[in-house]
């Protein structure tokens, strides 16, 4: 199932039956079944076969299902893509994406697989992980390389390694990359996602980092543990005050358009048509969280 709200993307080892049989119970918006880092080299083939049967046999409901394949230029890549497409995955996540050629090659293999396995051509989405300085510098050309592109995502482990950077509690070593990725995604009209938070017991640290990336304009965050989902969703859920304000803005702008008025005052603040997109997004986030029942989202 394809979604337009993606607050959380939870990584799961595609080979582990106990992890992939019913991950939707945790409530993540998306799951990423991993054929790359989580699977040892000797188990790649069996993991791929298990992935295919999982996709064909499990009903994930309204949880969007992605597959992280192995490197585009590895001898595993083509079969990874074919298994994911044949199984019916919603999208393919490309690791270590550094140029638009990575996207173009992935798109070509997806299209071949869609034709071979009777899936609608163009139905499989692409997300690119940016994990190196070159990938971040090429973020816009990657983000705009294909109509299938749903989003780009920062992957911080390899990014820090390739930058020779140190991990800090405040994430200052990632600040430039986070800003560049967010701008590239918005310029290309796609989504952007933040890296995983690996200090699993530090709930307040996760909350602060999620608030930071939300303020930067990110759509969601990768997750490695189900305990992190509720915290991230809570940060992305508008308050009652934000919901009422969003309703007032949408209604006021619609009414003013009928009267030919471009700028108005709503709840003591000057607003115009530019505020409507953010207001509707807040209403969509509230609706997904079960806090809004109206029809203005």
PDB file of C-alpha atoms in Angstrom:
ATOM      1  CA  UNK A   1       0.000   0.000   0.000  1.00  0.00           C
ATOM      2  CA  UNK A   2       1.352   3.461  -0.921  1.00  0.00           C
ATOM      3  CA  UNK A   3       1.141   6.266   1.632  1.00  0.00           C
ATOM      4  CA  UNK A   4       1.572  10.041   1.573  1.00  0.00           C
ATOM      5  CA  UNK A   5       2.581  10.245   5.261  1.00  0.00           C
ATOM      6  CA  UNK A   6       5.793   8.416   6.164  1.00  0.00           C
ATOM      7  CA  UNK A   7       6.910   9.344   9.679  1.00  0.00           C
ATOM      8  CA  UNK A   8       8.726   6.084  10.445  1.00  0.00           C
ATOM      9  CA  UNK A   9      10.583   3.488   8.358  1.00  0.00           C
ATOM     10  CA  UNK A  10      11.597   0.435  10.359  1.00  0.00           C
ATOM     11  CA  UNK A  11      14.513  -1.729   9.195  1.00  0.00           C
ATOM     12  CA  UNK A  12      14.076  -5.500   9.495  1.00  0.00           C
ATOM     13  CA  UNK A  13      16.425  -8.327   8.559  1.00  0.00           C
ATOM     14  CA  UNK A  14      14.661  -9.974   5.603  1.00  0.00           C
ATOM     15  CA  UNK A  15      16.061 -13.337   6.629  1.00  0.00           C
ATOM     16  CA  UNK A  16      14.539 -13.400  10.130  1.00  0.00           C
ATOM     17  CA  UNK A  17      11.073 -14.941  10.040  1.00  0.00           C
ATOM     18  CA  UNK A  18      10.307 -13.774  13.563  1.00  0.00           C
ATOM     19  CA  UNK A  19      10.890 -10.158  12.484  1.00  0.00           C
ATOM     20  CA  UNK A  20       9.148 -10.031   9.126  1.00  0.00           C
ATOM     21  CA  UNK A  21       6.027 -12.129   9.717  1.00  0.00           C
ATOM     22  CA  UNK A  22       3.941  -9.397  11.399  1.00  0.00           C
ATOM     23  CA  UNK A  23       5.922  -6.135  11.840  1.00  0.00           C
ATOM     24  CA  UNK A  24       2.783  -4.073  11.115  1.00  0.00           C
ATOM     25  CA  UNK A  25       1.719  -4.665  14.732  1.00  0.00           C
ATOM     26  CA  UNK A  26       4.279  -2.051  15.812  1.00  0.00           C
ATOM     27  CA  UNK A  27       2.543   0.704  13.834  1.00  0.00           C
ATOM     28  CA  UNK A  28       5.425   1.984  11.689  1.00  0.00           C
ATOM     29  CA  UNK A  29       4.253   3.727   8.540  1.00  0.00           C
ATOM     30  CA  UNK A  30       6.768   1.775   6.448  1.00  0.00           C
ATOM     31  CA  UNK A  31       8.986  -1.261   6.889  1.00  0.00           C
ATOM     32  CA  UNK A  32      12.264  -1.833   5.033  1.00  0.00           C
ATOM     33  CA  UNK A  33      13.103  -5.510   4.563  1.00  0.00           C
ATOM     34  CA  UNK A  34      16.876  -5.522   4.440  1.00  0.00           C
ATOM     35  CA  UNK A  35      18.936  -7.672   2.086  1.00  0.00           C
ATOM     36  CA  UNK A  36      22.095  -5.577   2.545  1.00  0.00           C
ATOM     37  CA  UNK A  37      23.940  -4.903   5.793  1.00  0.00           C
ATOM     38  CA  UNK A  38      21.748  -7.081   8.033  1.00  0.00           C
ATOM     39  CA  UNK A  39      22.480 -10.231   6.007  1.00  0.00           C
ATOM     40  CA  UNK A  40      25.869 -11.958   5.999  1.00  0.00           C
ATOM     41  CA  UNK A  41      27.548 -12.662   2.654  1.00  0.00           C
ATOM     42  CA  UNK A  42      27.005 -16.424   2.950  1.00  0.00           C
ATOM     43  CA  UNK A  43      23.249 -15.989   3.536  1.00  0.00           C
ATOM     44  CA  UNK A  44      22.383 -13.549   0.734  1.00  0.00           C
ATOM     45  CA  UNK A  45      20.710 -16.105  -1.551  1.00  0.00           C
ATOM     46  CA  UNK A  46      18.606 -17.715   1.176  1.00  0.00           C
ATOM     47  CA  UNK A  47      17.588 -14.259   2.464  1.00  0.00           C
ATOM     48  CA  UNK A  48      16.406 -13.270  -1.015  1.00  0.00           C
ATOM     49  CA  UNK A  49      14.313 -16.438  -1.355  1.00  0.00           C
ATOM     50  CA  UNK A  50      12.846 -15.852   2.088  1.00  0.00           C
ATOM     51  CA  UNK A  51      12.084 -12.263   1.163  1.00  0.00           C
ATOM     52  CA  UNK A  52      10.123 -13.328  -1.924  1.00  0.00           C
ATOM     53  CA  UNK A  53       7.995 -15.856  -0.031  1.00  0.00           C
ATOM     54  CA  UNK A  54       7.384 -13.358   2.770  1.00  0.00           C
ATOM     55  CA  UNK A  55       6.165 -10.726   0.335  1.00  0.00           C
ATOM     56  CA  UNK A  56       3.880 -13.213  -1.417  1.00  0.00           C
ATOM     57  CA  UNK A  57       2.401 -14.736   1.727  1.00  0.00           C
ATOM     58  CA  UNK A  58       2.097 -11.902   4.282  1.00  0.00           C
ATOM     59  CA  UNK A  59      -0.542  -9.153   4.324  1.00  0.00           C
ATOM     60  CA  UNK A  60       1.042  -5.983   5.687  1.00  0.00           C
ATOM     61  CA  UNK A  61      -2.224  -4.029   5.608  1.00  0.00           C
ATOM     62  CA  UNK A  62      -1.683  -0.285   5.283  1.00  0.00           C
ATOM     63  CA  UNK A  63       2.032  -0.543   6.109  1.00  0.00           C
ATOM     64  CA  UNK A  64       4.168   0.356   3.104  1.00  0.00           C
ATOM     65  CA  UNK A  65       6.791  -2.287   2.297  1.00  0.00           C
ATOM     66  CA  UNK A  66      10.253  -1.444   0.959  1.00  0.00           C
ATOM     67  CA  UNK A  67      13.269  -3.627   0.192  1.00  0.00           C
ATOM     68  CA  UNK A  68      16.866  -2.461   0.691  1.00  0.00           C
ATOM     69  CA  UNK A  69      18.821  -4.224  -2.033  1.00  0.00           C
ATOM     70  CA  UNK A  70      22.561  -4.746  -2.261  1.00  0.00           C
ATOM     71  CA  UNK A  71      24.927  -2.354  -4.037  1.00  0.00           C
ATOM     72  CA  UNK A  72      23.903  -1.427  -7.575  1.00  0.00           C
ATOM     73  CA  UNK A  73      27.200  -2.714  -8.995  1.00  0.00           C
ATOM     74  CA  UNK A  74      27.315  -5.946  -6.989  1.00  0.00           C
ATOM     75  CA  UNK A  75      26.503  -9.356  -8.483  1.00  0.00           C
ATOM     76  CA  UNK A  76      23.533  -9.538  -6.099  1.00  0.00           C
ATOM     77  CA  UNK A  77      21.706  -6.437  -7.246  1.00  0.00           C
ATOM     78  CA  UNK A  78      19.682  -7.681 -10.234  1.00  0.00           C
ATOM     79  CA  UNK A  79      18.287 -10.745  -8.448  1.00  0.00           C
ATOM     80  CA  UNK A  80      17.504  -8.628  -5.378  1.00  0.00           C
ATOM     81  CA  UNK A  81      15.433  -6.242  -7.492  1.00  0.00           C
ATOM     82  CA  UNK A  82      13.664  -9.076  -9.314  1.00  0.00           C
ATOM     83  CA  UNK A  83      12.704 -10.824  -6.072  1.00  0.00           C
ATOM     84  CA  UNK A  84      11.379  -7.588  -4.571  1.00  0.00           C
ATOM     85  CA  UNK A  85       9.344  -6.672  -7.641  1.00  0.00           C
ATOM     86  CA  UNK A  86       8.033 -10.209  -8.169  1.00  0.00           C
ATOM     87  CA  UNK A  87       6.981 -10.342  -4.524  1.00  0.00           C
ATOM     88  CA  UNK A  88       5.055  -7.083  -4.809  1.00  0.00           C
ATOM     89  CA  UNK A  89       7.163  -4.666  -2.744  1.00  0.00           C
ATOM     90  CA  UNK A  90       6.035  -1.042  -2.873  1.00  0.00           C
ATOM     91  CA  UNK A  91       9.546   0.241  -3.452  1.00  0.00           C
ATOM     92  CA  UNK A  92      13.286  -0.329  -3.667  1.00  0.00           C
ATOM     93  CA  UNK A  93      15.783   1.460  -1.423  1.00  0.00           C
ATOM     94  CA  UNK A  94      19.176   1.924  -3.098  1.00  0.00           C
ATOM     95  CA  UNK A  95      22.159   1.878  -0.713  1.00  0.00           C
ATOM     96  CA  UNK A  96      25.208   4.166  -1.077  1.00  0.00           C
ATOM     97  CA  UNK A  97      23.712   6.232  -3.917  1.00  0.00           C
ATOM     98  CA  UNK A  98      26.308   8.646  -5.267  1.00  0.00           C
ATOM     99  CA  UNK A  99      25.160   9.654  -8.754  1.00  0.00           C
ATOM    100  CA  UNK A 100      22.002   9.703 -10.853  1.00  0.00           C
ATOM    101  CA  UNK A 101      23.393   6.681 -12.738  1.00  0.00           C
ATOM    102  CA  UNK A 102      22.653   4.549  -9.662  1.00  0.00           C
ATOM    103  CA  UNK A 103      19.007   5.569  -9.967  1.00  0.00           C
ATOM    104  CA  UNK A 104      18.853   5.107 -13.737  1.00  0.00           C
ATOM    105  CA  UNK A 105      20.312   1.594 -13.495  1.00  0.00           C
ATOM    106  CA  UNK A 106      17.875   0.693 -10.727  1.00  0.00           C
ATOM    107  CA  UNK A 107      14.946   2.068 -12.694  1.00  0.00           C
ATOM    108  CA  UNK A 108      15.914  -0.015 -15.746  1.00  0.00           C
ATOM    109  CA  UNK A 109      16.085  -3.245 -13.739  1.00  0.00           C
ATOM    110  CA  UNK A 110      12.781  -2.497 -12.002  1.00  0.00           C
ATOM    111  CA  UNK A 111      11.051  -1.899 -15.319  1.00  0.00           C
ATOM    112  CA  UNK A 112      12.361  -5.200 -16.732  1.00  0.00           C
ATOM    113  CA  UNK A 113      11.113  -7.023 -13.659  1.00  0.00           C
ATOM    114  CA  UNK A 114       7.707  -5.321 -13.746  1.00  0.00           C
ATOM    115  CA  UNK A 115       7.229  -6.501 -17.340  1.00  0.00           C
ATOM    116  CA  UNK A 116       8.489 -10.026 -16.602  1.00  0.00           C
ATOM    117  CA  UNK A 117       6.262 -10.497 -13.546  1.00  0.00           C
ATOM    118  CA  UNK A 118       3.124  -8.751 -14.789  1.00  0.00           C
ATOM    119  CA  UNK A 119       3.238  -5.725 -12.523  1.00  0.00           C
ATOM    120  CA  UNK A 120       2.101  -2.322 -13.746  1.00  0.00           C
ATOM    121  CA  UNK A 121       5.091  -0.508 -15.236  1.00  0.00           C
ATOM    122  CA  UNK A 122       5.931   2.466 -13.035  1.00  0.00           C
ATOM    123  CA  UNK A 123       4.213   1.094  -9.937  1.00  0.00           C
ATOM    124  CA  UNK A 124       7.406   0.365  -7.994  1.00  0.00           C
ATOM    125  CA  UNK A 125       8.880   3.400  -6.228  1.00  0.00           C
ATOM    126  CA  UNK A 126      12.542   4.237  -5.570  1.00  0.00           C
ATOM    127  CA  UNK A 127      14.227   5.739  -2.508  1.00  0.00           C
ATOM    128  CA  UNK A 128      17.946   6.569  -2.470  1.00  0.00           C
ATOM    129  CA  UNK A 129      20.169   6.455   0.605  1.00  0.00           C
ATOM    130  CA  UNK A 130      22.905   9.122   0.609  1.00  0.00           C
ATOM    131  CA  UNK A 131      25.835   7.826   2.623  1.00  0.00           C
ATOM    132  CA  UNK A 132      28.902   9.716   1.374  1.00  0.00           C
ATOM    133  CA  UNK A 133      30.065  13.281   0.657  1.00  0.00           C
ATOM    134  CA  UNK A 134      29.662  12.657  -3.098  1.00  0.00           C
ATOM    135  CA  UNK A 135      26.119  11.396  -2.624  1.00  0.00           C
ATOM    136  CA  UNK A 136      25.150  14.459  -0.582  1.00  0.00           C
ATOM    137  CA  UNK A 137      26.777  16.841  -3.076  1.00  0.00           C
ATOM    138  CA  UNK A 138      24.772  15.154  -5.873  1.00  0.00           C
ATOM    139  CA  UNK A 139      21.546  15.071  -3.844  1.00  0.00           C
ATOM    140  CA  UNK A 140      19.440  17.100  -6.284  1.00  0.00           C
ATOM    141  CA  UNK A 141      20.495  15.210  -9.425  1.00  0.00           C
ATOM    142  CA  UNK A 142      19.760  11.956  -7.587  1.00  0.00           C
ATOM    143  CA  UNK A 143      16.423  13.212  -6.269  1.00  0.00           C
ATOM    144  CA  UNK A 144      15.323  14.323  -9.741  1.00  0.00           C
ATOM    145  CA  UNK A 145      16.687  11.351 -11.709  1.00  0.00           C
ATOM    146  CA  UNK A 146      13.411   9.438 -12.073  1.00  0.00           C
ATOM    147  CA  UNK A 147       9.653   9.887 -11.805  1.00  0.00           C
ATOM    148  CA  UNK A 148       9.714   6.850  -9.534  1.00  0.00           C
ATOM    149  CA  UNK A 149      11.697   8.707  -6.878  1.00  0.00           C
ATOM    150  CA  UNK A 150       9.704   8.897  -3.648  1.00  0.00           C
ATOM    151  CA  UNK A 151      12.470  10.197  -1.406  1.00  0.00           C
ATOM    152  CA  UNK A 152      16.112  10.516  -0.425  1.00  0.00           C
ATOM    153  CA  UNK A 153      17.464   9.504   2.970  1.00  0.00           C
ATOM    154  CA  UNK A 154      20.538  10.315   5.006  1.00  0.00           C
ATOM    155  CA  UNK A 155      22.423   7.253   6.234  1.00  0.00           C
ATOM    156  CA  UNK A 156      24.812   8.553   8.869  1.00  0.00           C
ATOM    157  CA  UNK A 157      27.044   5.578   9.673  1.00  0.00           C
ATOM    158  CA  UNK A 158      28.917   5.510   6.376  1.00  0.00           C
ATOM    159  CA  UNK A 159      28.586   9.284   5.989  1.00  0.00           C
ATOM    160  CA  UNK A 160      30.524   9.872   9.216  1.00  0.00           C
ATOM    161  CA  UNK A 161      33.094   7.263   8.189  1.00  0.00           C
ATOM    162  CA  UNK A 162      33.696   8.774   4.771  1.00  0.00           C
ATOM    163  CA  UNK A 163      33.827  12.297   6.237  1.00  0.00           C
ATOM    164  CA  UNK A 164      36.268  11.241   8.980  1.00  0.00           C
ATOM    165  CA  UNK A 165      33.743  12.832  11.364  1.00  0.00           C
ATOM    166  CA  UNK A 166      33.073  12.052  15.016  1.00  0.00           C
ATOM    167  CA  UNK A 167      29.661  11.175  16.431  1.00  0.00           C
ATOM    168  CA  UNK A 168      28.346  13.974  18.630  1.00  0.00           C
ATOM    169  CA  UNK A 169      25.303  14.069  20.895  1.00  0.00           C
ATOM    170  CA  UNK A 170      23.992  17.129  19.085  1.00  0.00           C
ATOM    171  CA  UNK A 171      24.581  15.791  15.562  1.00  0.00           C
ATOM    172  CA  UNK A 172      26.607  18.821  14.499  1.00  0.00           C
ATOM    173  CA  UNK A 173      28.681  16.644  12.147  1.00  0.00           C
ATOM    174  CA  UNK A 174      25.460  15.975  10.163  1.00  0.00           C
ATOM    175  CA  UNK A 175      24.012  19.471  10.098  1.00  0.00           C
ATOM    176  CA  UNK A 176      25.277  20.481   6.637  1.00  0.00           C
ATOM    177  CA  UNK A 177      24.258  17.165   5.070  1.00  0.00           C
ATOM    178  CA  UNK A 178      20.805  17.296   6.657  1.00  0.00           C
ATOM    179  CA  UNK A 179      20.219  20.786   5.281  1.00  0.00           C
ATOM    180  CA  UNK A 180      21.459  19.937   1.780  1.00  0.00           C
ATOM    181  CA  UNK A 181      19.356  16.776   1.593  1.00  0.00           C
ATOM    182  CA  UNK A 182      16.209  18.571   2.748  1.00  0.00           C
ATOM    183  CA  UNK A 183      16.690  21.343   0.182  1.00  0.00           C
ATOM    184  CA  UNK A 184      17.387  18.868  -2.644  1.00  0.00           C
ATOM    185  CA  UNK A 185      14.293  16.844  -1.819  1.00  0.00           C
ATOM    186  CA  UNK A 186      12.043  19.889  -1.712  1.00  0.00           C
ATOM    187  CA  UNK A 187      13.505  21.259  -4.964  1.00  0.00           C
ATOM    188  CA  UNK A 188      12.781  17.915  -6.648  1.00  0.00           C
ATOM    189  CA  UNK A 189       9.319  17.640  -5.100  1.00  0.00           C
ATOM    190  CA  UNK A 190       9.995  14.436  -3.176  1.00  0.00           C
ATOM    191  CA  UNK A 191      10.307  13.427   0.483  1.00  0.00           C
ATOM    192  CA  UNK A 192      13.361  13.303   2.753  1.00  0.00           C
ATOM    193  CA  UNK A 193      14.151  11.021   5.682  1.00  0.00           C
ATOM    194  CA  UNK A 194      16.637  11.134   8.494  1.00  0.00           C
ATOM    195  CA  UNK A 195      19.065   8.478   9.631  1.00  0.00           C
ATOM    196  CA  UNK A 196      18.511   5.983  12.467  1.00  0.00           C
ATOM    197  CA  UNK A 197      19.090   6.936  16.116  1.00  0.00           C
ATOM    198  CA  UNK A 198      21.273   4.188  17.514  1.00  0.00           C
ATOM    199  CA  UNK A 199      21.330   5.084  21.247  1.00  0.00           C
ATOM    200  CA  UNK A 200      18.310   2.896  21.900  1.00  0.00           C
ATOM    201  CA  UNK A 201      17.864   3.682  25.609  1.00  0.00           C
ATOM    202  CA  UNK A 202      18.156   7.441  25.190  1.00  0.00           C
ATOM    203  CA  UNK A 203      14.505   8.392  24.667  1.00  0.00           C
ATOM    204  CA  UNK A 204      15.039  12.104  25.289  1.00  0.00           C
ATOM    205  CA  UNK A 205      17.914  12.144  22.808  1.00  0.00           C
ATOM    206  CA  UNK A 206      15.682  10.536  20.182  1.00  0.00           C
ATOM    207  CA  UNK A 207      12.956  13.086  20.875  1.00  0.00           C
ATOM    208  CA  UNK A 208      15.379  16.030  20.546  1.00  0.00           C
ATOM    209  CA  UNK A 209      16.824  14.679  17.292  1.00  0.00           C
ATOM    210  CA  UNK A 210      13.353  14.061  15.858  1.00  0.00           C
ATOM    211  CA  UNK A 211      12.269  17.604  16.766  1.00  0.00           C
ATOM    212  CA  UNK A 212      15.413  18.896  15.034  1.00  0.00           C
ATOM    213  CA  UNK A 213      14.802  17.076  11.760  1.00  0.00           C
ATOM    214  CA  UNK A 214      11.090  17.942  11.801  1.00  0.00           C
ATOM    215  CA  UNK A 215      12.010  21.617  12.118  1.00  0.00           C
ATOM    216  CA  UNK A 216      14.437  21.219   9.198  1.00  0.00           C
ATOM    217  CA  UNK A 217      11.569  19.970   7.025  1.00  0.00           C
ATOM    218  CA  UNK A 218      12.089  16.219   7.096  1.00  0.00           C
ATOM    219  CA  UNK A 219       9.133  13.903   6.536  1.00  0.00           C
ATOM    220  CA  UNK A 220      10.248  11.092   8.813  1.00  0.00           C
ATOM    221  CA  UNK A 221      13.030   9.040  10.314  1.00  0.00           C
ATOM    222  CA  UNK A 222      14.459   5.558   9.986  1.00  0.00           C
ATOM    223  CA  UNK A 223      13.961   3.221  12.934  1.00  0.00           C
ATOM    224  CA  UNK A 224      15.877   0.210  14.217  1.00  0.00           C
ATOM    225  CA  UNK A 225      13.721  -0.638  17.232  1.00  0.00           C
ATOM    226  CA  UNK A 226       9.907  -0.653  17.636  1.00  0.00           C
ATOM    227  CA  UNK A 227      10.230   1.305  20.903  1.00  0.00           C
ATOM    228  CA  UNK A 228      11.277   4.353  18.885  1.00  0.00           C
ATOM    229  CA  UNK A 229       8.108   4.512  16.778  1.00  0.00           C
ATOM    230  CA  UNK A 230       5.785   6.051  19.365  1.00  0.00           C
ATOM    231  CA  UNK A 231       8.262   8.831  20.215  1.00  0.00           C
ATOM    232  CA  UNK A 232       8.749   9.811  16.573  1.00  0.00           C
ATOM    233  CA  UNK A 233       5.022   9.725  15.812  1.00  0.00           C
ATOM    234  CA  UNK A 234       4.358  11.871  18.870  1.00  0.00           C
ATOM    235  CA  UNK A 235       6.806  14.523  17.668  1.00  0.00           C
ATOM    236  CA  UNK A 236       5.191  14.589  14.223  1.00  0.00           C
ATOM    237  CA  UNK A 237       1.638  14.810  15.634  1.00  0.00           C
ATOM    238  CA  UNK A 238       0.310  18.401  15.724  1.00  0.00           C
ATOM    239  CA  UNK A 239      -1.060  19.747  19.004  1.00  0.00           C
ATOM    240  CA  UNK A 240      -4.769  20.538  19.420  1.00  0.00           C
ATOM    241  CA  UNK A 241      -3.864  24.226  19.041  1.00  0.00           C
ATOM    242  CA  UNK A 242      -2.010  23.504  15.772  1.00  0.00           C
ATOM    243  CA  UNK A 243      -4.963  21.507  14.452  1.00  0.00           C
ATOM    244  CA  UNK A 244      -7.504  24.243  15.201  1.00  0.00           C
ATOM    245  CA  UNK A 245      -5.184  26.860  13.677  1.00  0.00           C
ATOM    246  CA  UNK A 246      -4.735  24.741  10.533  1.00  0.00           C
ATOM    247  CA  UNK A 247      -8.491  24.372  10.160  1.00  0.00           C
ATOM    248  CA  UNK A 248      -8.996  28.109  10.526  1.00  0.00           C
ATOM    249  CA  UNK A 249      -6.319  28.850   7.906  1.00  0.00           C
ATOM    250  CA  UNK A 250      -7.734  26.449   5.308  1.00  0.00           C
ATOM    251  CA  UNK A 251     -11.289  27.686   5.794  1.00  0.00           C
ATOM    252  CA  UNK A 252     -10.291  31.357   5.818  1.00  0.00           C
ATOM    253  CA  UNK A 253      -8.159  31.095   2.671  1.00  0.00           C
ATOM    254  CA  UNK A 254     -10.891  29.220   0.802  1.00  0.00           C
ATOM    255  CA  UNK A 255     -13.422  31.873   1.776  1.00  0.00           C
ATOM    256  CA  UNK A 256     -11.081  34.735   0.882  1.00  0.00           C
ATOM    257  CA  UNK A 257     -10.421  33.250  -2.554  1.00  0.00           C
ATOM    258  CA  UNK A 258     -14.127  33.513  -3.312  1.00  0.00           C
ATOM    259  CA  UNK A 259     -13.963  37.201  -2.377  1.00  0.00           C
ATOM    260  CA  UNK A 260     -10.737  37.842  -4.316  1.00  0.00           C
ATOM    261  CA  UNK A 261      -8.755  38.659  -1.165  1.00  0.00           C
ATOM    262  CA  UNK A 262      -5.110  37.477  -1.062  1.00  0.00           C
ATOM    263  CA  UNK A 263      -4.025  38.259   2.496  1.00  0.00           C
ATOM    264  CA  UNK A 264      -6.064  38.007   5.695  1.00  0.00           C
ATOM    265  CA  UNK A 265      -5.725  37.798   9.463  1.00  0.00           C
ATOM    266  CA  UNK A 266      -6.464  34.441  11.107  1.00  0.00           C
ATOM    267  CA  UNK A 267      -6.292  34.043  14.889  1.00  0.00           C
ATOM    268  CA  UNK A 268      -4.344  37.287  15.077  1.00  0.00           C
ATOM    269  CA  UNK A 269      -1.750  36.302  12.450  1.00  0.00           C
ATOM    270  CA  UNK A 270      -1.385  37.484   8.871  1.00  0.00           C
ATOM    271  CA  UNK A 271      -1.717  34.550   6.438  1.00  0.00           C
ATOM    272  CA  UNK A 272      -2.045  33.980   2.695  1.00  0.00           C
ATOM    273  CA  UNK A 273      -2.236  31.107   0.211  1.00  0.00           C
ATOM    274  CA  UNK A 274       1.352  30.093   1.043  1.00  0.00           C
ATOM    275  CA  UNK A 275       0.228  28.943   4.486  1.00  0.00           C
ATOM    276  CA  UNK A 276      -2.337  26.459   3.168  1.00  0.00           C
ATOM    277  CA  UNK A 277       0.114  23.680   2.214  1.00  0.00           C
ATOM    278  CA  UNK A 278       1.568  23.555   5.714  1.00  0.00           C
ATOM    279  CA  UNK A 279      -1.887  23.729   7.272  1.00  0.00           C
ATOM    280  CA  UNK A 280      -3.175  20.814   5.183  1.00  0.00           C
ATOM    281  CA  UNK A 281      -0.063  18.805   6.000  1.00  0.00           C
ATOM    282  CA  UNK A 282      -0.666  19.345   9.701  1.00  0.00           C
ATOM    283  CA  UNK A 283      -4.237  18.142   9.255  1.00  0.00           C
ATOM    284  CA  UNK A 284      -3.020  15.038   7.380  1.00  0.00           C
ATOM    285  CA  UNK A 285      -0.550  14.256  10.171  1.00  0.00           C
ATOM    286  CA  UNK A 286      -3.314  14.741  12.740  1.00  0.00           C
ATOM    287  CA  UNK A 287      -5.653  12.484  10.794  1.00  0.00           C
ATOM    288  CA  UNK A 288      -3.050   9.704  10.555  1.00  0.00           C
ATOM    289  CA  UNK A 289      -2.527  10.025  14.320  1.00  0.00           C
ATOM    290  CA  UNK A 290      -6.286   9.727  14.907  1.00  0.00           C
ATOM    291  CA  UNK A 291      -6.613  13.271  16.275  1.00  0.00           C
ATOM    292  CA  UNK A 292      -8.536  14.818  13.360  1.00  0.00           C
ATOM    293  CA  UNK A 293     -11.764  13.521  11.819  1.00  0.00           C
ATOM    294  CA  UNK A 294     -12.566  16.377   9.440  1.00  0.00           C
ATOM    295  CA  UNK A 295     -12.294  16.534   5.665  1.00  0.00           C
ATOM    296  CA  UNK A 296      -9.945  19.511   5.177  1.00  0.00           C
ATOM    297  CA  UNK A 297      -6.731  17.449   5.109  1.00  0.00           C
TER     298      UNK A 297
END
